[in-house]
Coordinates of C-alpha atoms in Angstrom, one line a residue:
M1 CA 165.2 -156.8 50.6
A2 CA 165.0 -154.2 52.5
S3 CA 167.1 -152.5 50.1
V4 CA 164.0 -154.0 47.7
M5 CA 161.0 -153.5 49.3
E6 CA 159.0 -151.2 52.3
D7 CA 157.1 -152.0 54.9
P8 CA 153.4 -152.6 55.1
T9 CA 151.5 -149.5 56.5
L10 CA 148.5 -149.5 58.8
E11 CA 146.6 -146.7 56.3
R12 CA 143.3 -146.4 58.6
H13 CA 141.2 -147.9 60.6
F14 CA 137.3 -148.2 60.1
K15 CA 134.1 -148.2 63.2
G16 CA 130.8 -148.8 62.3
H17 CA 130.1 -152.2 62.5
K18 CA 128.3 -153.9 66.2
D19 CA 129.2 -157.3 65.5
A20 CA 132.6 -159.1 63.5
V21 CA 132.9 -158.2 60.1
T22 CA 132.5 -161.3 57.3
C23 CA 133.8 -159.4 53.8
A24 CA 134.9 -156.5 52.4
D25 CA 135.9 -155.3 49.4
F26 CA 137.3 -151.5 47.4
N27 CA 135.6 -150.4 44.6
S28 CA 137.2 -149.4 41.4
K29 CA 136.4 -146.5 40.3
H30 CA 135.9 -144.9 43.3
K31 CA 137.8 -144.4 46.7
Q32 CA 135.2 -147.0 48.0
L33 CA 135.3 -150.2 50.4
A34 CA 132.1 -152.2 51.4
S35 CA 131.9 -154.1 54.2
G36 CA 129.6 -156.4 55.1
S37 CA 129.0 -157.8 59.1
A38 CA 127.4 -160.3 61.4
D39 CA 125.2 -157.5 62.6
K40 CA 122.8 -157.2 59.1
T41 CA 124.2 -154.6 57.5
L42 CA 126.5 -153.8 54.6
M43 CA 128.5 -150.3 54.8
I44 CA 130.4 -148.3 52.1
W45 CA 133.2 -146.7 53.8
N46 CA 134.6 -143.7 51.1
L47 CA 138.7 -143.4 51.4
N48 CA 138.4 -139.3 51.4
P49 CA 138.3 -139.1 55.2
K50 CA 136.4 -135.8 55.6
A51 CA 133.2 -137.9 53.4
R52 CA 130.5 -140.3 55.1
A53 CA 130.1 -143.8 55.5
F54 CA 127.0 -145.2 54.5
R55 CA 125.1 -147.8 56.5
F56 CA 122.6 -150.2 54.6
F57 CA 119.5 -152.6 56.1
G58 CA 117.8 -154.8 54.2
H59 CA 119.4 -158.4 55.1
K60 CA 117.3 -160.1 58.3
D61 CA 120.9 -162.5 59.3
V62 CA 124.2 -162.1 58.8
I63 CA 126.0 -161.0 55.7
T64 CA 128.0 -163.0 54.6
G65 CA 129.6 -161.8 51.1
V66 CA 130.3 -158.2 49.1
Q67 CA 131.7 -157.2 46.0
F68 CA 131.2 -154.0 44.3
S69 CA 130.9 -154.3 40.2
P70 CA 133.3 -154.0 37.3
A71 CA 132.0 -151.2 36.9
G72 CA 131.8 -149.7 40.6
D73 CA 128.1 -148.7 40.2
L74 CA 126.9 -151.8 42.4
V75 CA 127.3 -153.4 45.4
V76 CA 126.2 -157.0 46.0
S77 CA 125.9 -159.1 48.8
A78 CA 125.0 -162.9 50.2
S79 CA 123.5 -163.5 53.3
Q80 CA 122.9 -166.1 56.0
D81 CA 119.2 -165.1 55.4
K82 CA 119.3 -167.4 51.6
T83 CA 119.1 -164.8 49.8
V84 CA 120.8 -162.2 47.6
R85 CA 120.8 -158.1 47.2
L86 CA 122.1 -156.1 44.6
W87 CA 122.2 -153.1 45.9
T88 CA 122.6 -149.0 44.1
P89 CA 125.2 -147.6 46.6
S90 CA 123.1 -144.3 47.2
I91 CA 121.0 -141.9 49.6
K92 CA 118.4 -143.6 48.3
G93 CA 119.3 -147.2 49.2
E94 CA 117.4 -149.1 46.3
S95 CA 118.8 -152.6 46.2
M96 CA 116.9 -156.0 44.1
V97 CA 116.7 -159.0 46.0
F98 CA 117.4 -162.6 44.4
K99 CA 116.0 -166.1 45.2
A100 CA 116.4 -169.9 44.4
H101 CA 118.6 -171.0 47.1
T102 CA 117.5 -173.1 50.4
A103 CA 120.1 -172.3 52.7
T104 CA 122.9 -169.6 53.5
V105 CA 124.9 -168.2 50.8
R106 CA 128.4 -168.4 51.7
S107 CA 129.3 -166.6 48.3
V108 CA 128.7 -164.3 46.1
S109 CA 131.2 -162.3 43.1
F110 CA 131.2 -160.7 39.8
S111 CA 131.6 -162.2 36.4
H112 CA 134.6 -160.3 35.3
D113 CA 132.5 -158.6 32.7
G114 CA 129.9 -157.4 35.0
Q115 CA 126.7 -159.7 33.3
R116 CA 126.2 -162.2 35.7
L117 CA 126.4 -163.6 39.5
V118 CA 128.2 -166.8 40.9
T119 CA 127.4 -168.0 44.6
A120 CA 128.3 -170.9 46.6
S121 CA 125.0 -172.2 49.5
D122 CA 124.8 -174.5 52.5
D123 CA 122.0 -176.5 49.9
K124 CA 125.1 -177.9 48.3
S125 CA 125.1 -176.0 45.2
V126 CA 126.7 -173.2 43.3
K127 CA 124.1 -170.9 41.3
V128 CA 124.9 -168.2 38.4
W129 CA 122.3 -165.6 38.1
S130 CA 122.2 -163.5 34.9
V131 CA 122.4 -159.6 36.1
H132 CA 120.7 -157.9 33.6
R133 CA 117.7 -159.9 33.5
Q134 CA 117.9 -159.9 37.5
R135 CA 117.3 -164.1 37.5
F136 CA 118.5 -167.3 38.0
V137 CA 120.3 -169.3 35.4
Y138 CA 121.3 -173.1 36.3
S139 CA 123.4 -174.4 39.0
L140 CA 126.0 -176.5 39.4
N141 CA 125.5 -179.9 41.6
Q142 CA 127.9 -182.1 42.6
H143 CA 128.7 -180.7 45.4
T144 CA 128.5 -182.8 48.3
N145 CA 128.6 -181.0 52.0
W146 CA 127.9 -177.1 52.5
V147 CA 129.7 -174.9 49.4
R148 CA 131.5 -171.9 50.7
C149 CA 132.9 -170.3 48.1
A150 CA 132.6 -169.5 44.2
R151 CA 134.6 -167.4 41.5
F152 CA 134.3 -167.1 37.9
S153 CA 137.8 -167.2 35.8
P154 CA 139.3 -163.5 34.8
D155 CA 137.8 -164.7 31.2
G156 CA 134.5 -166.3 32.5
R157 CA 134.6 -169.4 31.0
L158 CA 135.4 -171.6 34.1
I159 CA 134.0 -171.3 37.7
A160 CA 136.1 -172.4 40.4
S161 CA 134.2 -173.4 43.4
C162 CA 134.6 -175.2 47.4
G163 CA 133.5 -176.8 50.2
D164 CA 133.0 -178.2 53.4
D165 CA 132.8 -181.7 51.4
R166 CA 136.9 -181.2 50.6
T167 CA 136.9 -181.1 47.5
V168 CA 137.6 -178.0 45.0
R169 CA 135.9 -178.8 42.1
L170 CA 136.3 -176.7 38.6
W171 CA 133.3 -176.0 35.8
D172 CA 133.3 -175.4 32.6
T173 CA 130.2 -172.8 32.1
S174 CA 129.3 -173.5 28.9
T175 CA 128.6 -177.0 29.2
K176 CA 128.2 -177.3 32.9
Q177 CA 129.7 -180.2 34.0
C178 CA 132.5 -180.4 36.2
I179 CA 136.0 -180.6 34.3
N180 CA 138.0 -181.2 37.7
C181 CA 138.3 -181.9 41.2
F182 CA 141.1 -181.3 43.5
T183 CA 140.7 -183.4 46.8
E184 CA 144.5 -183.3 48.3
Y185 CA 142.2 -181.4 51.7
G186 CA 142.4 -182.7 55.8
G187 CA 139.9 -180.1 56.2
S188 CA 137.0 -178.1 54.2
A189 CA 138.2 -176.2 51.5
T190 CA 137.3 -172.4 53.0
F191 CA 138.0 -170.5 50.1
V192 CA 138.8 -170.7 46.2
D193 CA 139.9 -167.9 43.3
F194 CA 141.6 -167.8 40.2
N195 CA 144.7 -165.8 39.8
T196 CA 144.8 -162.3 37.3
S197 CA 145.7 -164.5 34.6
G198 CA 143.5 -167.6 35.1
T199 CA 146.2 -169.6 35.1
C200 CA 146.1 -171.0 38.1
I201 CA 143.7 -171.6 41.8
A202 CA 144.5 -170.9 45.1
S203 CA 142.4 -172.6 48.2
S204 CA 142.7 -171.9 51.9
G205 CA 141.3 -174.5 54.0
A206 CA 140.5 -175.7 57.7
D207 CA 143.7 -177.6 57.6
N208 CA 145.8 -174.4 58.1
T209 CA 147.3 -175.1 54.8
L210 CA 147.1 -172.8 51.1
K211 CA 147.5 -174.3 48.0
I212 CA 148.5 -173.3 44.4
W213 CA 147.3 -175.4 41.6
D214 CA 148.2 -174.6 37.3
I215 CA 144.6 -175.5 36.0
R216 CA 146.6 -176.5 32.7
T217 CA 148.6 -179.2 33.5
N218 CA 146.6 -179.9 37.1
K219 CA 150.1 -179.8 38.5
L220 CA 150.1 -178.6 43.1
L221 CA 152.4 -176.1 42.4
Q222 CA 152.9 -174.1 45.9
H223 CA 151.8 -175.2 49.0
Y224 CA 151.8 -173.1 52.7
Q225 CA 151.3 -174.1 55.6
V226 CA 152.4 -170.8 57.7
H227 CA 149.2 -170.0 59.7
S228 CA 148.4 -171.6 62.4
A229 CA 145.1 -172.1 62.2
G230 CA 142.3 -172.0 59.5
I231 CA 142.6 -169.9 57.0
N232 CA 139.6 -168.0 56.1
C233 CA 139.8 -166.1 53.0
F234 CA 143.2 -165.0 51.2
S235 CA 143.7 -162.4 47.9
F236 CA 146.3 -162.2 45.2
H237 CA 148.4 -158.9 44.4
P238 CA 146.9 -157.6 41.4
S239 CA 151.0 -158.6 39.7
G240 CA 150.4 -162.4 41.0
N241 CA 153.1 -161.6 43.2
Y242 CA 151.8 -161.8 46.1
M243 CA 149.2 -163.1 48.5
I244 CA 148.2 -162.2 51.8
S245 CA 145.9 -164.7 53.9
G246 CA 143.4 -164.1 56.8
S247 CA 143.5 -166.6 59.5
S248 CA 141.1 -167.7 62.4
D249 CA 145.0 -166.9 64.4
S250 CA 144.1 -163.0 64.6
T251 CA 147.1 -162.4 61.8
V252 CA 147.0 -161.5 57.9
K253 CA 150.3 -163.2 56.8
I254 CA 151.6 -161.8 53.1
L255 CA 153.5 -164.2 51.0
D256 CA 156.0 -163.7 47.8
L257 CA 155.0 -166.1 45.6
L258 CA 157.7 -165.8 42.8
E259 CA 160.5 -166.8 45.3
G260 CA 158.0 -168.8 47.5
R261 CA 158.1 -167.9 50.9
L262 CA 156.2 -166.6 53.9
I263 CA 157.3 -162.1 54.1
Y264 CA 155.6 -160.5 56.8
T265 CA 153.1 -160.4 59.6
L266 CA 150.5 -158.9 59.8
H267 CA 149.3 -158.6 64.1
G268 CA 146.5 -155.9 63.8
H269 CA 143.5 -157.4 64.8
K270 CA 141.4 -158.6 67.8
G271 CA 140.1 -162.0 67.4
P272 CA 140.5 -164.1 64.2
V273 CA 140.5 -162.4 60.6
L274 CA 137.5 -163.2 58.6
S275 CA 137.7 -161.0 55.7
V276 CA 141.5 -159.8 53.6
A277 CA 140.8 -158.1 49.7
F278 CA 144.1 -156.3 47.8
S279 CA 143.0 -153.2 45.9
R280 CA 142.2 -153.1 42.3
G281 CA 145.7 -150.8 42.1
G282 CA 147.0 -153.2 44.4
D283 CA 148.6 -150.0 46.8
F284 CA 146.3 -151.2 49.4
F285 CA 144.9 -154.0 51.1
A286 CA 142.0 -154.2 54.2
S287 CA 141.7 -156.7 56.5
G288 CA 137.6 -157.2 58.4
G289 CA 137.7 -159.6 61.4
C290 CA 135.6 -160.4 65.0
D291 CA 136.7 -157.1 66.5
A292 CA 134.4 -155.7 64.7
Q293 CA 137.1 -153.4 63.2
V294 CA 138.1 -152.9 59.3
L295 CA 141.7 -152.2 59.5
M296 CA 143.1 -150.7 55.6
W297 CA 146.7 -150.7 54.9
K298 CA 149.4 -149.5 52.1
T299 CA 150.6 -151.9 50.1
N300 CA 154.5 -150.3 49.9
F301 CA 156.2 -153.6 49.5
D302 CA 155.0 -154.1 46.4
S303 CA 158.0 -151.4 44.4
F304 CA 160.5 -152.4 43.9
D305 CA 163.7 -151.0 42.7
Y306 CA 164.2 -150.6 39.5
R307 CA 168.4 -151.4 39.9
E308 CA 167.5 -154.8 41.3
V309 CA 164.4 -156.0 38.6
L310 CA 167.4 -155.5 36.5
S311 CA 170.2 -157.6 38.4
R312 CA 168.3 -159.9 38.8
H313 CA 167.7 -160.7 34.8
S314 CA 170.6 -159.4 34.0
Q315 CA 171.3 -162.1 31.8
R316 CA 167.7 -162.4 29.5
V317 CA 168.4 -161.2 26.2
S318 CA 165.4 -158.5 26.8
P319 CA 163.3 -157.5 29.2
D320 CA 160.3 -159.9 30.2
P321 CA 157.0 -158.4 31.5
S322 CA 156.8 -159.2 35.7
P323 CA 156.5 -161.8 35.6
H324 CA 153.6 -164.2 37.2
L325 CA 153.1 -168.1 38.5
T326 CA 153.3 -169.5 35.0
D327 CA 157.4 -168.8 36.0
I328 CA 157.4 -169.9 39.3
Y329 CA 160.7 -173.3 40.1
P330 CA 160.6 -175.4 40.7
R331 CA 156.7 -177.1 39.8
G332 CA 156.9 -180.4 41.9
P333 CA 154.4 -179.5 45.6
H334 CA 156.3 -178.8 48.0
L335 CA 155.6 -177.1 51.6
H336 CA 155.8 -173.5 52.7
S337 CA 156.6 -173.6 56.3
A338 CA 156.9 -169.8 58.3
Q339 CA 160.5 -168.8 58.3
S340 CA 162.6 -166.5 60.6
G341 CA 163.2 -164.1 58.2
A342 CA 159.5 -163.8 57.8
I343 CA 158.9 -159.3 58.9
E344 CA 156.0 -159.1 62.2
I345 CA 153.7 -156.6 62.4
S346 CA 152.2 -155.4 65.3
P347 CA 150.9 -151.7 64.7
M348 CA 148.6 -150.1 67.5
V349 CA 145.4 -150.2 65.7
A350 CA 144.7 -145.8 66.3
D351 CA 143.4 -143.8 63.1
T352 CA 146.5 -141.5 62.4
Q353 CA 143.8 -139.3 60.3
T354 CA 141.0 -138.9 61.5
T355 CA 137.7 -140.1 64.1
A356 CA 134.9 -142.4 62.7
P357 CA 133.0 -140.7 60.0
A358 CA 129.7 -140.2 60.3
V359 CA 127.5 -142.3 59.2
I360 CA 123.8 -142.1 56.9
E361 CA 121.5 -144.8 57.6
V362 CA 120.0 -145.5 54.7
G363 CA 116.1 -147.7 56.0
Q364 CA 115.2 -150.9 55.1
T365 CA 112.1 -153.2 56.7
L366 CA 114.0 -154.0 60.4
Y367 CA 112.7 -154.9 64.1
T368 CA 112.3 -153.3 66.9
A369 CA 112.5 -154.8 70.7
T370 CA 110.0 -154.5 72.9
T371 CA 108.7 -151.4 72.9
A372 CA 106.5 -149.6 75.9
I373 CA 102.7 -148.2 74.9
N374 CA 100.6 -147.7 77.4
G375 CA 101.7 -149.6 79.6
H376 CA 102.1 -152.9 77.8
A377 CA 105.2 -153.8 76.2
N378 CA 104.4 -155.2 72.3
N379 CA 106.4 -156.4 69.4
L380 CA 105.6 -154.4 66.8
P381 CA 107.4 -154.4 63.3
A382 CA 108.9 -151.1 62.5
R383 CA 110.7 -149.0 59.5
R384 CA 114.2 -147.2 60.1
I385 CA 113.5 -143.5 57.7
A386 CA 115.9 -143.1 56.1
S387 CA 118.3 -139.9 56.6
T388 CA 118.8 -137.5 53.8
S389 CA 121.0 -134.5 55.3
L390 CA 124.8 -134.1 54.6
N391 CA 125.0 -131.8 57.1
P392 CA 128.6 -133.8 58.0
N393 CA 128.2 -132.5 62.0
E394 CA 125.4 -134.6 62.3
D395 CA 125.5 -138.4 63.3
C396 CA 122.9 -141.3 63.2
H397 CA 124.5 -143.7 65.5
S398 CA 128.0 -143.2 66.1
S399 CA 130.4 -146.3 65.7
G400 CA 132.4 -145.2 69.5
Q401 CA 128.9 -145.3 71.2
G402 CA 127.3 -148.1 73.5
S403 CA 123.8 -148.9 73.4
T404 CA 120.8 -146.3 74.7
S405 CA 118.3 -148.6 77.6
G406 CA 115.2 -148.2 76.3
S407 CA 113.9 -144.9 78.0
Q408 CA 116.1 -143.1 76.9
S409 CA 115.4 -144.1 73.5
R410 CA 112.1 -143.4 74.1
Q411 CA 112.6 -139.8 75.2
M412 CA 114.7 -139.3 72.3
G413 CA 112.0 -139.9 69.7
G414 CA 110.3 -137.4 71.2
R415 CA 112.2 -134.9 70.4
R416 CA 114.3 -135.6 67.4
G417 CA 112.5 -138.7 65.8
E418 CA 112.0 -136.5 62.6
E419 CA 115.4 -134.4 62.4
Q420 CA 117.5 -137.3 63.0
G421 CA 117.2 -141.5 61.7
M422 CA 115.0 -143.0 64.3
T423 CA 113.4 -146.2 64.8
Y424 CA 108.9 -145.8 64.7
P425 CA 106.5 -149.0 65.3
L426 CA 104.6 -149.4 62.8
E427 CA 101.1 -148.3 64.0
M428 CA 102.6 -144.7 65.1
R429 CA 103.4 -144.1 61.7
S430 CA 100.5 -145.3 59.5
D431 CA 97.3 -146.4 62.7
L432 CA 97.0 -149.4 60.7
P433 CA 95.6 -152.5 63.4
M434 CA 98.1 -154.3 65.6
N435 CA 96.3 -157.5 63.4
F436 CA 96.3 -156.0 60.2
S437 CA 100.4 -155.4 60.0
S438 CA 100.4 -158.9 61.4
T439 CA 98.3 -160.6 58.8
L440 CA 100.6 -158.3 56.3
E441 CA 103.4 -159.5 57.3
R442 CA 102.3 -163.3 57.3
I443 CA 101.5 -162.8 54.0
V444 CA 105.0 -161.2 53.0
Q445 CA 106.6 -164.5 54.4
Q446 CA 104.4 -166.8 53.0
L447 CA 105.2 -165.0 49.4
D448 CA 108.4 -165.7 50.7
V449 CA 108.2 -169.1 50.3
L450 CA 105.9 -169.2 47.4
T451 CA 108.9 -167.8 45.2
Q452 CA 111.3 -169.8 46.7
T453 CA 109.6 -173.2 45.8
V454 CA 109.0 -171.3 42.4
S455 CA 112.8 -171.0 42.1
V456 CA 113.2 -174.5 43.2
L457 CA 109.8 -175.6 40.7
E458 CA 112.3 -173.4 37.7
E459 CA 115.4 -175.9 39.1
R460 CA 113.8 -178.8 38.7
L461 CA 112.1 -178.2 35.1
T462 CA 115.8 -176.2 33.3
L463 CA 116.4 -180.3 34.5
T464 CA 113.5 -182.4 32.7
E465 CA 113.5 -180.6 30.5
D466 CA 117.5 -180.9 29.6
K467 CA 117.0 -184.8 30.2
L468 CA 113.8 -184.9 28.1
K469 CA 116.3 -183.3 25.2
E470 CA 119.0 -186.2 26.0
C471 CA 116.2 -188.5 26.1
L472 CA 115.3 -187.3 22.2
F473 CA 118.4 -187.2 20.9
N474 CA 119.2 -190.6 22.1
Q475 CA 115.7 -192.3 20.9
S476 CA 116.4 -190.5 17.4
Q477 CA 120.2 -191.9 17.4
I478 CA 118.2 -195.3 17.6
L479 CA 116.2 -194.4 15.8
L480 CA 118.4 -193.8 12.6
Q481 CA 120.5 -196.3 14.0
V482 CA 117.4 -198.9 13.4
R483 CA 116.5 -197.8 9.8
G484 CA 120.4 -197.9 9.0
E485 CA 120.1 -201.8 9.9
E486 CA 116.7 -202.0 7.7
K487 CA 118.3 -200.2 5.2
D488 CA 120.9 -203.1 5.5
R489 CA 119.0 -206.0 5.5
R490 CA 116.9 -204.5 2.4
R491 CA 119.9 -204.4 0.3
E492 CA 121.4 -207.8 1.6
M493 CA 117.7 -209.4 0.2
V494 CA 118.5 -206.9 -2.9
E495 CA 121.2 -208.3 -3.7
E496 CA 120.7 -212.0 -2.9
E497 CA 117.3 -212.2 -5.2
R498 CA 119.8 -210.7 -8.2
E499 CA 122.4 -213.6 -7.0
G500 CA 118.8 -215.8 -7.8
E501 CA 118.2 -214.3 -10.7
S502 CA 121.5 -215.0 -12.5
G503 CA 121.6 -218.5 -11.3
S504 CA 118.3 -219.6 -12.2
P505 CA 119.7 -219.8 -15.8
V506 CA 122.5 -221.4 -15.6
A507 CA 121.1 -224.3 -13.6
S508 CA 118.2 -224.3 -16.4
A509 CA 121.0 -224.9 -19.3

C-alpha cells in the first residue's frame, strides 16, 4: 500500500479552548475551521497561519454541535442551555437564538440547500427549523429516550436520527413519518450520517461498533469493531471511499470502505476524541477532544497512483467513476476487527508552522466571579466588551496563559480595561442599582420560560390541528359512505316498487 497512498500527517494544532472540544466543522467557501467546547464558547480558526482566531460568547452551557452553512456565511451551534444559535461569523458577533427544545440540544445540522436546520435533543424529539423564517417548523417524536444526533440526506428528503433508545430511525420529511428503524445495537447509538451519494447511512454506538446500512435494501453492509471504547463521532470522506472515527479510547481510526479494513490509527490526543470532520474537499480533516485541542491533519491517503487504479480496473471495458459504498462486496453483514496491517501513527503534537494564533473575543452577556467592591464580595453580572483591534500584536486571553488571580485581574482592569476586551461589573458601566439589574435579570429569565412555553404550545396546537384535520377527513368519509348506502337503499326501494307495479296487472289478469 505504500506505493498507492501516503500516510496522513499532522499539519497544525489549535489551542484556545479552556475545556474539552466537543465539535468541529470546516467552512466550504473560506479557509476556516469552527469548533465548540465545554467552555461555552465557539471559536473560528483561520487556516492562514498569520490570521487571527475569533472567540464568540453567547451560550450559557456546553456547546454540543457546530456546523457552517453550505454557503459558508453562517454558523449554527447547539448547546446544553437548550438553545440553538445562528451566528454571522464577523467581528460583531451577531447571533439569532432559536428556542423550542425543553432539554439539552445534542446536535444541529444544515440541510444541503441551507434552508433548514435539524436538531436532536434530550427531550426525545427531532425538530426541523426554517433558516429564512428563523422559526421552528415541526417535530418528530417517536424516540423513547435522548436523541443524540440527526442529519439530513443529501437530497433533503430524509432525516436520520439516533439515540439512547438504541435505535437509528429514518424519517420522510414530506410525510413526517418514521419509515424505517434499525435496532441492532447493544448500547446507545451515538452518531449517524449519510454517505455522499445518500444511498447508505452509517451509525456508531457506545458498544464500540460502527455499522453501515444500505437504505435501499435495508441491509447491513459493513460492521466494524476496531475501537476499544465507545465511538463518539465519525465523518465520511467526500469520495465515499474512506471514513474517520473518533473514540473514547483516545484514537482516531481511518477505514478503507472499499476494501473493508482499518488502515490507520492516529494517536494525537491525550484523552477521548469527541469530534472528527473532513474538509469539504477531503484534503484535510480535524479532530477535537478532551485535551482542549483541535488537531488538523493532512489527508494524503486519498491520493491514489493512477497506474495502480488502472491495473485494478484493467478487466473493465470502459473506465468507471470512483466507486462508492454501493460497490462494496460482499453485501452480507460481516464483522471487521482491527488487523495487524493497520499503520499506527503517534505524532508529537506540536505545531510545526506557527505559535498559537491571537484570539479576538467577541462579547455577549457573561457572568463574572465574585468581585470585591468597597471591601464586600458581590456577585455581579458582567459584559465582555468586544475587541475591534486588528493589530496582530494584541492578544486577548491567550490560550497558553493560565488564569490570573482576582487581584491581578482587577489591577490590570484599571489600566487597560478600555484598550482590550475586559470584564466590567454592570454597576460600574451603567451606574444602575444592583436591585434594578437583578430585577432585569429575573425578567429576562421569565421571558425565556414564556418563550419556551409558547413554543411547546405552538407544537401542541400543530399536533391538535393535524388530528382535527384527520378527524374531519374521517367524518367526511363516513358521511360519504352513509350517503352512498342511503342512495343504494333508495335505489333498491324504487326497483322493488317498479317490480310490484309490473307484477300487479299480471296478477289481476
